């Protein structure tokens, strides 16, 4: 993540378009759910994200990843925030997950002002929304009204997509969550910001399966880029970080799609989008005829993901603290 935080506001028409597209409510979620019960709720979350980013701008892509990891496991119910033995967050699929402290900070302030009103699940969604805007991405409204789940089990996170998944497996996992090929491409495009550890790249560089039972480097990686990655990720180095979006990791834009098209992406699951006619065609479309709708469609995919398995009404609970279930 580049130094500093870019703060922008997308044209108001973008948010209005989505309010009209999704309507006032999406299921039992609705825009401005806390406008009466806790009018400053969304601003308090924004402040928490801004304060965290002021000291560490790399927290912004981490907050976007946090929502993805929450929603893909049991739905958007804040189950990933629960700590303790056997909790979901301990699954290796969540390795390197950050941003939980930002959610905790926002929750503490909200409990001071509006005790027992704002769910942790909504804080996760709002923080991801803010993180996108703060990296030059679109500014948009998200429907709120989620409640927090009552379960968090380590094995539940086995369903998360993996960097080594084939395009067929990725499409299947997204479909299981009600997401289609377009959503897969657009949500992968969130990798326009942030970095990844060499741990998630090493297999492509040094132990990729080759004909004759051999292993080596993924032959689909362009030679110059392969040399670049190997210079950053030496054998045995699991911790050095490399950009997910080469040349543009600190700014939300469509550069990630150009890099996917050119094979200049670090992790295999991003590169896999070019291995399928349907997803490859969508990448090409957003670099061509559909380029003007990329930001709006990305917002649509984020909002759609944010509704997966959402708990509403009287189900679930509003946690007192995000890392533990209520005891009463």
Coordinates of C-alpha atoms in Angstrom, one line a residue, residues 4 23-24 50 79 88 93 120 137 144 169 171 173 188 190 192 199 219 221-222 261 269 274 300 312 325-326:
X4 CA -0.9 8.1 2.6
X23 CA -34.5 -0.1 -3.8
X24 CA -34.9 1.2 -0.3
X50 CA -9.8 6.9 9.0
X79 CA -18.6 -15.1 12.9
X88 CA -13.6 -19.9 12.8
X93 CA -7.7 -20.1 5.4
X120 CA -20.6 -6.2 14.4
X137 CA -12.6 3.8 -5.2
X144 CA -27.6 -2.4 6.9
X169 CA -13.4 -24.7 -8.3
X171 CA -16.7 -20.8 -10.0
X173 CA -17.5 -21.9 -4.6
X188 CA -11.4 -10.5 -7.6
X190 CA -10.7 -5.9 -5.2
X192 CA -6.5 -3.8 -7.1
X199 CA 3.7 -17.7 1.2
X219 CA 5.0 -21.6 -17.3
X221 CA 4.1 -16.4 -15.9
X222 CA 5.9 -14.1 -18.3
X261 CA -5.1 -10.1 -18.9
X269 CA -6.4 -17.6 -8.4
X274 CA -7.9 -15.9 -17.9
X300 CA -23.1 -4.0 -7.1
X312 CA -32.1 -10.0 10.2
X325 CA -21.0 -14.1 22.0
X326 CA -23.3 -12.4 24.5

